[in-house]
Coordinates of C-alpha atoms in Angstrom, one line a residue:
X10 CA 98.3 67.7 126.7
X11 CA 101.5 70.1 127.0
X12 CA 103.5 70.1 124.0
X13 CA 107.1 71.8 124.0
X14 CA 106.0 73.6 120.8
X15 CA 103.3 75.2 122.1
X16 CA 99.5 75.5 120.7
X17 CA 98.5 79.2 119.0
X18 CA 95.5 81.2 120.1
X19 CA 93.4 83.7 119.0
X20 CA 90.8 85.2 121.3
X21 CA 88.6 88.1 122.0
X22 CA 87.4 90.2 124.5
X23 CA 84.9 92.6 124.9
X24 CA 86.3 94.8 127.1
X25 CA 89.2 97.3 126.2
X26 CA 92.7 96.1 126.7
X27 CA 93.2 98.6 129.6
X28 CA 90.2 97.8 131.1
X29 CA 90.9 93.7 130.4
X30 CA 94.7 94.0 131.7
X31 CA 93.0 96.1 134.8
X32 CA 90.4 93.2 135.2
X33 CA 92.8 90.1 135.0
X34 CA 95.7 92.3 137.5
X35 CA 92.6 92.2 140.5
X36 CA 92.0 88.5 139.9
X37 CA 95.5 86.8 139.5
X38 CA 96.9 85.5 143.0
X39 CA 99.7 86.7 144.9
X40 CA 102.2 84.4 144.9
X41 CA 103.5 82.8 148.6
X42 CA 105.1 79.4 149.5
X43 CA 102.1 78.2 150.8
X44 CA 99.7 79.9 148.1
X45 CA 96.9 77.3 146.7
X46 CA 96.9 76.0 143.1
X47 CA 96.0 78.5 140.5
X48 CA 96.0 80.3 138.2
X49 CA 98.6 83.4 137.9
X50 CA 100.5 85.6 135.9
X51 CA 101.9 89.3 134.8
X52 CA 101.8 92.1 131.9
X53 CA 100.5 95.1 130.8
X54 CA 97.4 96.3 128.6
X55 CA 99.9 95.0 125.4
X56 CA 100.9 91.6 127.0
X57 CA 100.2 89.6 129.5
X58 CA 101.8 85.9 130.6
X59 CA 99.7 83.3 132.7
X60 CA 100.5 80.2 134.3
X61 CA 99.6 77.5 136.7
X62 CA 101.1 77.6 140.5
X63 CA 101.3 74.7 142.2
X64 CA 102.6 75.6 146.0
X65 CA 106.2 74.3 146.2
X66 CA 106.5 73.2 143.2
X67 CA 109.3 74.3 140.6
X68 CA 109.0 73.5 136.7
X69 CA 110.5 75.5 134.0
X70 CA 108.5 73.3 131.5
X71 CA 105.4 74.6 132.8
X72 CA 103.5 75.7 129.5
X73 CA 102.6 79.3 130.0
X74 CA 100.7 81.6 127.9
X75 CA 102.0 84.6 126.3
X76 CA 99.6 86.6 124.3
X77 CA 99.8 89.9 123.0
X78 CA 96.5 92.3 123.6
X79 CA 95.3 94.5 120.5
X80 CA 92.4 96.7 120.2
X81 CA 89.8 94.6 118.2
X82 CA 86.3 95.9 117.4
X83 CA 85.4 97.7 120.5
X84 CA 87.4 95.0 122.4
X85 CA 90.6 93.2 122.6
X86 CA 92.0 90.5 120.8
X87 CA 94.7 88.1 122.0
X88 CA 96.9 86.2 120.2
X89 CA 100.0 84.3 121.4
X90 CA 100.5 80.6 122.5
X91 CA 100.2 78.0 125.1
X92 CA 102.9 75.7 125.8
X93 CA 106.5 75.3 127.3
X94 CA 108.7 78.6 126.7
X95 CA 110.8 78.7 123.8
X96 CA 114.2 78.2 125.5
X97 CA 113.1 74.7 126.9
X98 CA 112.4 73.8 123.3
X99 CA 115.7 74.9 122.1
X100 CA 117.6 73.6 125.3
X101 CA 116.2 70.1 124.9
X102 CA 117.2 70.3 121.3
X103 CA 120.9 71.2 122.0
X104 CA 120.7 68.4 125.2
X105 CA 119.2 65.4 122.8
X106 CA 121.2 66.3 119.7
X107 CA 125.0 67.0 122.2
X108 CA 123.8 63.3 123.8
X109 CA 123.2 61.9 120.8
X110 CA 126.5 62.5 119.5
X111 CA 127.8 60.8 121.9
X112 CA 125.7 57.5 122.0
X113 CA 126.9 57.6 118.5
X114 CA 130.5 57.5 119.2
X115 CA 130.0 54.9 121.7
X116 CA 128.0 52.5 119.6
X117 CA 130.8 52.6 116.7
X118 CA 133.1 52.2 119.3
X119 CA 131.7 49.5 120.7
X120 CA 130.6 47.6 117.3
X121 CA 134.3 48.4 116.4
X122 CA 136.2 46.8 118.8
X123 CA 136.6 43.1 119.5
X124 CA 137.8 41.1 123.0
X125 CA 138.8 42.8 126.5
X126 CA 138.3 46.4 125.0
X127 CA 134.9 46.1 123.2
X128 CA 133.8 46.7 126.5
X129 CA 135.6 50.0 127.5
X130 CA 133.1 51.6 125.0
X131 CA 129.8 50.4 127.2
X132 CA 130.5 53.6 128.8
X133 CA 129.7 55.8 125.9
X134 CA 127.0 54.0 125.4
X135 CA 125.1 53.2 128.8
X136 CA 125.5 56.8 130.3
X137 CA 124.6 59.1 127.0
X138 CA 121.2 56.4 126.9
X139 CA 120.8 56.6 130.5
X140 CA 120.9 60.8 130.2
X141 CA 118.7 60.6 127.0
X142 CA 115.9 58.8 129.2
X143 CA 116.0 61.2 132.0
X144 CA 115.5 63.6 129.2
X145 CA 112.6 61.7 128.4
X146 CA 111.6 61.1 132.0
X147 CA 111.1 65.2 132.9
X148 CA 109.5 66.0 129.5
X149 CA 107.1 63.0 130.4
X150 CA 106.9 63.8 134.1
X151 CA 105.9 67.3 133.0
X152 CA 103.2 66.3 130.5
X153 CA 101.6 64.4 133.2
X154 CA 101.7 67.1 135.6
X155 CA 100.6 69.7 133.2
X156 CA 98.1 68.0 131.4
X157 CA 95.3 70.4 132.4
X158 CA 96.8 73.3 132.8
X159 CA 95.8 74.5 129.1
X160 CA 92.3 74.6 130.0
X161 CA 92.5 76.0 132.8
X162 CA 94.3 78.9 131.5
X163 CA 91.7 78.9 129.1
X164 CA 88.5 78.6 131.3
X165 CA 90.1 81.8 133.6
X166 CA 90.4 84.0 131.1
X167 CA 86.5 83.4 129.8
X168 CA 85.5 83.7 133.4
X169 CA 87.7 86.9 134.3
X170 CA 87.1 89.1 130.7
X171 CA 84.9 87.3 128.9
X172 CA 87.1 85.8 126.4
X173 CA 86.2 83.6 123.5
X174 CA 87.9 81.9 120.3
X175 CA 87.6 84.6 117.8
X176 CA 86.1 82.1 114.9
X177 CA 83.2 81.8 117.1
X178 CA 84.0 78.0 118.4
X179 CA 83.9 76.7 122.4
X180 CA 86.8 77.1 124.4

């Protein structure tokens, strides 16, 4: 399951990070409109960032993994993290907490006030909790969408250069 923090890896390769960069550049897709599900991505022989296309489709809560590629052994070792990019986390953060705020205000308004104008402060209340359950709509809609994209990810990168957890357990 996605999570907006983001799950850690640490993998290794047996080929070099030149010749695993080199490897994983032939086999990710080029992106068009109409380009099937799968999976993609970009870097260099130090980084490298993979994700999941789905064809028309836009998500910026799309987990995506970001791994940095070291010489290791005769190989290469990556080590990042799988999950929604930082700035979603910190976004949604900011959103909940600015929302909250005012949900707060409203309910003390509302438990504050008595007759006609108790109910000019339903306003604070219904939109910030209508807002905070979109915001939990689109990170649930995303963890729905997304739920397999982890392995996927996971099961390319063992197909493509041979990767494998580095303390020796399954993928």
């Amino acid at each position: 399951m996605c999570k907006l923090r983001g799950v850690r890896i640490d993998l290794v390769s047996p080929m070099s990070p030149v010749a695993a960069a080199t490897r994983l550049k032939e086999k990710v897709a080029v992106l068009t409109v109409d380009a099937p599900r799968c999976v993609t991505g970009n870097g260099t022989d130090r980084e490298m960032t993979l994700w999941v296309h789905r064809p028309r489709t836009r998500n910026d809560f799309k987990p995506l993994l970001k791994a940095r590629l070291d010489p290791f052994e005769g190989g290469t070792r990556l080590r990042g993290r799988i999950g929604a990019p930082r700035s979603v986390g910190l976004f949604m953060g900011c959103w909940v907490t600015f929302v909250s705020l005012f949900l707060a205000f409203g309910l003390i308004l509302l438990l504050s006030s008595s007759g006609a104008t108790r109910w000019t402060g339903l306003g604070f209340v219904a939109i910030p909790g209508l807002m905070l359950a979109m915001a939990g709509a689109m990170i649930g809609m995303t963890r729905a969408q997304t739920r397999g994209d982890r392995e996927e990810m996971l099961a390319f990168l063992r197909e493509t250069i041979g990767a494998r957890p580095r303390d020796g357990r399954d993928l």
